[in-house]
Amino acid sequence: MSEQDVPPISIFYRRDGFDPGPALGEAQRGDPARRVRDFWLHRVGEYRLVTRHADVRRVLADQETFAMYDPERAPVLPNELLNMDPPEHTRLRHVLTPEFTGKRIRSLEPMIRALVGELLDAMEARGPAADLMDAFALPLPLGVICAMLGVPDPDQGDFHRWSRTTLDLGLPMEERLAAGRESHAYVASLVAEKRRSPDDGMIGMLVREHGGAVSDSELVGVCELLLLAGHVTVSNTIGLGVLALLSHPEQADRLRDAPEGDPVVDAAVEELLRYLSVSSTALARTARCDTEIGGVPVKAGEQVVCQLPVANRDPALGAGMDRLDIGREPVSHLTFGHGPHHCLGAPLARAELRIALPALLRRLPGLALACPVEEVPYRVNNEVYGLHALPVTW
């Protein structure tokens, strides 16, 4: 496949509404490490597709057996935390972890609440109809992460455009790479500015407290990852989450009526994260040695791709995993990954969802779809699943 060709929808990214595609369910019931020839990230190749919850946990946790780095992927993947193996990964994650502790996230909650209120005020002022993605789901997490990193408000739209292009698997690779280069150049200039004059934001803190222990290249990679993952995943979870709740009005009512601090709010967030699983895969791993997955032999050098949405529906987790149930006892989902590469920003994402969803439902109790449900446009063939738009009224 040439870089200019538009790829087909890979089995790794197939979805059917809220659900994984039927081919993924069939794979989970069959071979635990099915060998497939398919398109992943930037090329057609041979991969091992891993779909069972226990097997995915094992692969993601076992850095000794499954490496992140692959020289064939290096040209299209930035020098960021997700792509690193120890000891570089361990060192950099240790530096970043204090920014995502519970105490730090709690200190951000007033800012998150204020931004939620501003966005809802603006919706009501323009209402009674809106595209919820543009009016609420996107600007909330984008505004939060840009504030954390010190990105000026006028530049936020550029990041949305770059991320939308970079993650769209239906676009030619060169177009996606070009957007990535633009984003990289901007972040590099931002890091250089903060290096010269550190402020109170995250980049400035890293410069002041760690200085030469973190290179400019590593800072750029960290910022690119946070800007991309820190808003695209949360915005699409909000959009899909609202659509799912509107499709289950009794569960929307339960979340709306839950008082502040009610455990059902946290349970609802965890269930929506599990049920929606907007990140379709974890980055491919390379087997360092001959091993096995679920009893299936895997040779050294083979590429392994873990598919997260179907793993989160594994019947081994309990009954009714294909249903949304915000009253469910939370299960150990894999939406944020697992092991050493578990998503660093998970506490921030949870806080944004915990604050945003009940606030939206309470402020707009008449919230409803403004189009037939079958006309809601999904982001198919995308590294982050979600919605292009969510027309609502109230």
Coordinates of C-alpha atoms in Angstrom, one line a residue:
M1 CA 0.0 0.0 0.0
S2 CA 1.4 3.4 -0.9
E3 CA 1.3 6.3 1.4
Q4 CA -1.2 8.0 -0.9
D5 CA -3.7 5.2 -0.8
V6 CA -6.7 5.5 1.5
P7 CA -6.7 2.3 3.7
P8 CA -9.7 0.1 4.3
I9 CA -11.3 -0.2 7.7
S10 CA -9.0 -2.5 9.6
I11 CA -10.4 -5.2 11.9
F12 CA -8.6 -3.4 14.7
Y13 CA -10.8 -0.3 14.3
R14 CA -14.2 -1.8 13.3
R15 CA -17.2 -0.7 15.3
D16 CA -20.9 -1.1 15.1
G17 CA -22.6 1.8 16.9
F18 CA -21.6 1.5 20.5
D19 CA -20.4 -2.1 20.0
P20 CA -17.3 -3.8 18.7
G21 CA -17.9 -5.2 15.2
P22 CA -19.1 -8.8 15.0
A23 CA -15.8 -9.9 13.5
L24 CA -14.1 -9.0 16.8
G25 CA -16.6 -10.9 18.9
E26 CA -16.1 -13.9 16.7
A27 CA -12.3 -13.5 17.2
Q28 CA -12.7 -13.4 20.9
R29 CA -14.7 -16.6 20.9
G30 CA -12.1 -18.3 18.7
D31 CA -8.3 -18.0 18.6
P32 CA -6.9 -16.0 21.6
A33 CA -4.0 -14.7 19.4
R34 CA -5.4 -14.9 15.9
R35 CA -2.9 -14.2 13.1
V36 CA -4.3 -11.6 10.8
R37 CA -3.0 -9.7 7.8
D38 CA -4.5 -6.2 8.0
F39 CA -3.8 -2.5 8.2
W40 CA -2.6 -1.0 11.5
L41 CA -1.4 2.6 11.9
H42 CA 0.5 3.0 8.7
R43 CA 1.1 -0.3 6.9
V44 CA -0.4 -3.7 6.0
G45 CA 1.3 -6.5 7.8
E46 CA 1.0 -9.7 9.8
Y47 CA -0.2 -9.2 13.4
R48 CA -1.5 -11.2 16.3
L49 CA -4.9 -9.9 17.3
V50 CA -5.5 -10.3 21.1
T51 CA -9.1 -9.8 22.3
R52 CA -9.6 -11.6 25.6
H53 CA -9.5 -9.5 28.8
A54 CA -7.0 -11.6 30.7
D55 CA -4.7 -12.0 27.7
V56 CA -4.7 -8.2 27.0
R57 CA -3.8 -7.5 30.6
R58 CA -0.9 -9.9 30.4
V59 CA 0.5 -8.4 27.2
L60 CA 0.2 -4.8 28.4
A61 CA 1.8 -5.6 31.8
D62 CA 4.7 -7.7 30.6
Q63 CA 7.4 -5.3 29.3
E64 CA 10.0 -8.0 29.6
T65 CA 8.3 -10.1 26.9
F66 CA 6.5 -7.5 24.8
A67 CA 8.5 -4.3 23.7
M68 CA 7.0 -1.0 22.6
Y69 CA 9.8 0.0 20.3
D70 CA 9.7 -1.2 16.6
P71 CA 12.1 0.4 14.1
E72 CA 9.6 0.1 11.3
R73 CA 7.1 2.3 13.3
A74 CA 9.6 4.8 14.6
P75 CA 9.4 7.2 11.6
V76 CA 5.7 7.8 12.1
L77 CA 5.5 7.7 16.0
P78 CA 6.8 10.7 18.0
N79 CA 9.4 10.4 20.8
E80 CA 6.7 10.3 23.5
L81 CA 5.9 8.3 26.6
L82 CA 3.6 5.8 24.9
N83 CA 6.3 4.6 22.6
M84 CA 9.1 4.2 25.1
D85 CA 10.5 1.1 26.9
P86 CA 12.4 1.1 30.2
P87 CA 14.6 2.7 31.4
E88 CA 13.6 5.9 29.5
H89 CA 9.9 5.3 30.1
T90 CA 10.3 4.7 33.8
R91 CA 12.4 7.8 34.2
L92 CA 10.1 10.1 32.3
R93 CA 6.9 8.7 33.9
H94 CA 8.4 9.3 37.4
V95 CA 9.0 12.9 36.4
L96 CA 5.4 13.4 35.2
T97 CA 3.4 11.5 37.8
P98 CA 3.2 14.3 40.4
E99 CA 1.2 16.4 37.9
F100 CA -1.6 13.7 37.9
T101 CA -1.9 12.8 41.5
G102 CA -5.3 12.9 43.2
K103 CA -4.3 16.1 45.1
R104 CA -3.2 17.8 41.8
I105 CA -6.4 16.8 40.0
R106 CA -8.6 18.0 42.9
S107 CA -6.9 21.4 42.6
L108 CA -8.0 21.6 39.0
E109 CA -11.6 20.8 39.7
P110 CA -12.7 24.4 40.3
M111 CA -11.3 25.3 36.9
I112 CA -13.1 22.4 35.3
R113 CA -16.4 23.3 37.0
A114 CA -16.0 26.9 36.0
L115 CA -15.4 26.0 32.3
V116 CA -18.4 23.6 32.4
G117 CA -20.6 26.4 33.7
E118 CA -19.4 28.8 31.0
L119 CA -20.0 26.4 28.2
L120 CA -23.5 25.6 29.5
D121 CA -24.3 29.3 29.9
A122 CA -23.3 29.8 26.3
M123 CA -25.4 26.9 25.1
E124 CA -28.5 28.2 26.9
A125 CA -27.9 31.7 25.6
R126 CA -27.7 30.4 22.0
G127 CA -30.3 27.5 22.5
P128 CA -32.5 25.7 22.5
A129 CA -30.5 23.6 20.0
A130 CA -26.8 22.9 19.5
D131 CA -24.2 20.4 18.2
L132 CA -23.1 19.1 21.6
M133 CA -19.7 18.1 20.2
D134 CA -18.8 21.6 19.1
A135 CA -20.6 23.4 22.0
F136 CA -19.5 21.3 24.9
A137 CA -17.8 17.9 24.5
L138 CA -14.8 19.3 22.5
P139 CA -14.1 22.7 24.1
L140 CA -14.2 21.4 27.7
P141 CA -11.3 18.9 27.7
L142 CA -9.4 21.0 25.1
G143 CA -9.7 24.1 27.2
V144 CA -8.6 22.2 30.3
I145 CA -5.4 20.6 28.8
C146 CA -4.5 23.8 27.0
A147 CA -4.8 25.8 30.3
M148 CA -2.6 23.2 32.0
L149 CA 0.1 23.5 29.3
G150 CA -0.1 27.2 28.7
V151 CA -1.4 27.1 25.1
P152 CA -3.0 30.4 24.2
D153 CA -6.8 30.3 23.6
P154 CA -6.5 31.4 19.9
D155 CA -4.3 28.4 19.1
Q156 CA -6.7 25.8 20.4
G157 CA -8.5 25.5 17.1
D158 CA -5.3 24.5 15.4
F159 CA -4.8 21.6 17.8
H160 CA -8.3 20.4 17.1
R161 CA -7.6 20.5 13.4
W162 CA -4.3 18.8 13.6
S163 CA -5.6 16.0 15.9
R164 CA -8.7 15.5 13.8
T165 CA -6.4 15.0 10.7
T166 CA -3.7 12.9 12.4
L167 CA -6.2 10.4 13.8
D168 CA -8.3 9.9 10.7
L169 CA -7.4 6.6 9.2
G170 CA -9.4 7.3 6.1
L171 CA -7.0 10.0 5.0
P172 CA -3.9 9.5 3.0
M173 CA -0.9 8.9 5.3
E174 CA 1.0 11.9 3.9
E175 CA -1.8 14.2 4.9
R176 CA -1.8 12.8 8.4
L177 CA 1.9 13.1 8.7
A178 CA 1.8 16.7 7.5
A179 CA -0.6 17.6 10.2
G180 CA 1.6 15.8 12.7
R181 CA 4.6 17.9 11.5
E182 CA 2.7 21.1 12.0
S183 CA 1.6 20.1 15.5
H184 CA 5.2 19.1 16.3
A185 CA 6.6 22.4 15.1
Y186 CA 4.1 24.4 17.2
V187 CA 4.8 22.4 20.3
A188 CA 8.5 22.6 19.8
S189 CA 8.3 26.4 19.7
L190 CA 6.1 26.4 22.8
V191 CA 8.6 24.3 24.7
A192 CA 11.4 26.6 23.6
E193 CA 9.5 29.6 24.9
K194 CA 8.8 27.9 28.3
R195 CA 12.5 26.8 28.5
R196 CA 13.5 30.5 28.1
S197 CA 10.9 31.8 30.5
P198 CA 9.3 29.1 32.7
D199 CA 5.8 30.0 33.9
D200 CA 3.5 28.3 36.4
G201 CA 2.1 25.8 34.0
M202 CA 3.1 22.1 33.6
I203 CA 5.9 22.8 31.1
G204 CA 7.3 25.6 33.2
M205 CA 7.2 23.3 36.3
L206 CA 9.0 20.5 34.5
V207 CA 11.7 23.0 33.3
R208 CA 12.2 24.5 36.8
E209 CA 12.1 21.3 38.8
H210 CA 13.9 18.9 36.5
G211 CA 15.9 21.2 34.1
G212 CA 18.4 19.1 32.1
A213 CA 16.9 15.8 33.3
V214 CA 14.2 16.2 30.7
S215 CA 15.3 17.0 27.1
D216 CA 13.5 19.4 24.8
S217 CA 12.6 16.4 22.6
E218 CA 11.0 14.6 25.6
L219 CA 9.1 17.7 26.6
V220 CA 7.7 18.1 23.1
G221 CA 6.7 14.4 23.0
V222 CA 5.0 14.7 26.4
C223 CA 3.1 17.9 25.4
E224 CA 2.0 16.4 22.0
L225 CA 0.7 13.3 23.8
L226 CA -1.2 15.3 26.4
L227 CA -2.7 17.7 23.9
L228 CA -3.8 14.9 21.7
A229 CA -4.9 12.2 24.2
G230 CA -6.0 14.8 26.7
H231 CA -8.8 16.2 24.7
V232 CA -9.8 13.8 21.8
T233 CA -10.5 10.8 24.0
V234 CA -12.4 12.7 26.6
S235 CA -14.4 14.8 24.1
N236 CA -15.6 11.6 22.3
T237 CA -16.3 9.8 25.5
I238 CA -18.6 12.8 26.5
G239 CA -20.3 12.8 23.1
L240 CA -20.8 9.0 23.0
G241 CA -21.7 9.0 26.7
V242 CA -24.5 11.5 26.2
L243 CA -25.8 9.6 23.2
A244 CA -25.8 6.4 25.3
L245 CA -27.5 8.0 28.2
L246 CA -30.2 9.5 25.9
S247 CA -30.7 6.0 24.6
H248 CA -31.2 4.8 28.1
P249 CA -33.4 7.5 29.7
E250 CA -33.9 5.7 33.0
Q251 CA -30.1 5.6 33.5
A252 CA -29.8 9.3 32.5
D253 CA -32.5 10.1 35.1
R254 CA -30.6 8.2 37.7
L255 CA -27.3 10.1 37.0
R256 CA -29.1 13.4 36.9
D257 CA -30.8 12.9 40.2
A258 CA -27.7 11.6 42.1
P259 CA -26.7 14.1 44.8
E260 CA -23.1 15.4 44.9
G261 CA -20.8 12.6 46.1
D262 CA -23.2 9.8 45.3
P263 CA -21.2 6.6 44.4
V264 CA -23.4 6.1 41.4
V265 CA -21.7 9.1 39.7
D266 CA -18.3 7.4 39.9
A267 CA -19.9 4.0 38.9
A268 CA -21.5 5.6 35.9
V269 CA -18.2 7.1 34.7
E270 CA -16.5 3.7 35.0
E271 CA -19.3 2.0 33.2
L272 CA -19.3 4.5 30.4
L273 CA -15.6 4.2 30.0
R274 CA -15.8 0.5 29.8
Y275 CA -18.9 0.3 27.5
L276 CA -17.7 3.0 25.1
S277 CA -13.9 2.3 25.0
V278 CA -13.1 5.1 22.5
S279 CA -9.5 4.0 22.0
S280 CA -9.7 0.9 19.9
T281 CA -6.3 -0.5 20.4
A282 CA -3.2 -0.2 22.5
L283 CA 0.0 0.5 20.5
A284 CA 1.3 -2.7 19.0
R285 CA 3.9 -4.6 20.9
T286 CA 6.8 -6.7 19.5
A287 CA 7.5 -10.1 21.1
R288 CA 11.1 -10.0 22.3
C289 CA 11.3 -13.8 22.5
D290 CA 9.3 -16.9 21.7
T291 CA 6.3 -16.9 24.1
E292 CA 2.6 -17.8 24.1
I293 CA -0.7 -15.9 24.5
G294 CA -3.7 -17.9 25.8
G295 CA -1.8 -21.1 25.0
V296 CA -1.1 -20.0 21.4
P297 CA 2.6 -20.0 20.4
V298 CA 3.9 -16.5 19.4
K299 CA 7.4 -16.2 17.8
A300 CA 10.0 -13.6 18.7
G301 CA 9.6 -10.5 16.4
E302 CA 5.8 -11.0 15.9
Q303 CA 3.6 -7.9 16.3
V304 CA 0.8 -8.1 18.8
V305 CA -2.2 -5.7 18.8
C306 CA -4.6 -5.7 21.7
Q307 CA -8.1 -4.7 20.9
L308 CA -9.6 -2.9 23.9
P309 CA -13.4 -2.5 23.3
V310 CA -14.0 -6.2 22.8
A311 CA -11.7 -7.0 25.7
N312 CA -13.9 -4.8 27.9
R313 CA -17.0 -6.8 26.8
D314 CA -15.4 -10.2 27.6
P315 CA -18.0 -12.5 29.1
A316 CA -15.3 -13.6 31.6
L317 CA -15.8 -10.3 33.3
G318 CA -19.4 -11.1 34.2
A319 CA -22.9 -11.3 32.8
G320 CA -24.4 -8.7 30.4
M321 CA -21.1 -7.0 29.4
D322 CA -22.7 -5.9 26.1
R323 CA -25.3 -3.8 28.0
L324 CA -24.8 -0.4 29.6
D325 CA -25.6 -0.5 33.3
I326 CA -24.4 2.4 35.4
G327 CA -25.5 0.6 38.5
R328 CA -23.1 -2.2 37.7
E329 CA -20.3 -2.9 40.2
P330 CA -17.3 -1.4 38.4
V331 CA -15.2 -4.0 36.6
S332 CA -11.5 -3.8 35.8
H333 CA -11.8 -2.3 32.4
L334 CA -8.9 -1.7 30.0
T335 CA -10.0 1.7 28.5
F336 CA -6.9 3.4 30.0
G337 CA -4.6 0.4 29.2
H338 CA -2.9 -1.5 31.9
G339 CA 0.5 -2.0 33.5
P340 CA 3.4 0.4 33.2
H341 CA 1.8 2.3 30.3
H342 CA -1.6 2.8 32.0
C343 CA -2.8 6.2 30.9
L344 CA -1.1 8.9 33.0
G345 CA -4.1 11.3 32.4
A346 CA -6.8 8.8 33.6
P347 CA -7.5 10.7 36.9
L348 CA -8.0 14.0 34.9
A349 CA -10.3 12.3 32.4
R350 CA -12.4 10.8 35.2
A351 CA -12.6 14.2 36.9
E352 CA -13.8 15.9 33.7
L353 CA -16.5 13.2 33.1
R354 CA -17.6 13.1 36.7
I355 CA -18.1 16.9 36.7
A356 CA -19.4 17.4 33.1
L357 CA -22.0 14.7 32.6
P358 CA -24.2 15.3 35.7
A359 CA -23.9 19.1 35.2
L360 CA -25.1 18.8 31.7
L361 CA -28.1 16.6 32.6
R362 CA -29.1 18.8 35.5
R363 CA -28.8 22.1 33.6
L364 CA -30.7 20.8 30.6
P365 CA -33.2 18.3 31.9
G366 CA -35.1 18.3 28.6
L367 CA -32.0 17.3 26.6
A368 CA -32.9 15.1 23.7
L369 CA -31.6 14.2 20.2
A370 CA -32.5 16.6 17.5
C371 CA -32.3 14.0 14.8
P372 CA -33.2 10.3 14.3
V373 CA -30.7 8.2 16.2
E374 CA -29.7 6.4 13.0
E375 CA -28.6 9.7 11.5
V376 CA -26.0 10.5 14.2
P377 CA -22.6 10.5 12.4
Y378 CA -20.0 8.3 13.9
R379 CA -16.2 8.7 13.5
V380 CA -15.6 5.5 11.7
N381 CA -12.1 4.3 10.7
N382 CA -10.5 6.5 13.3
E383 CA -7.8 5.9 15.9
V384 CA -10.2 7.4 18.5
Y385 CA -13.9 6.4 18.0
G386 CA -16.6 8.9 18.6
L387 CA -19.0 11.2 16.9
H388 CA -18.5 13.9 14.3
A389 CA -21.6 15.7 15.6
L390 CA -24.4 15.3 18.2
P391 CA -27.4 17.5 17.3
V392 CA -29.4 18.0 20.5
T393 CA -32.3 20.2 21.7
W394 CA -33.8 20.9 25.2

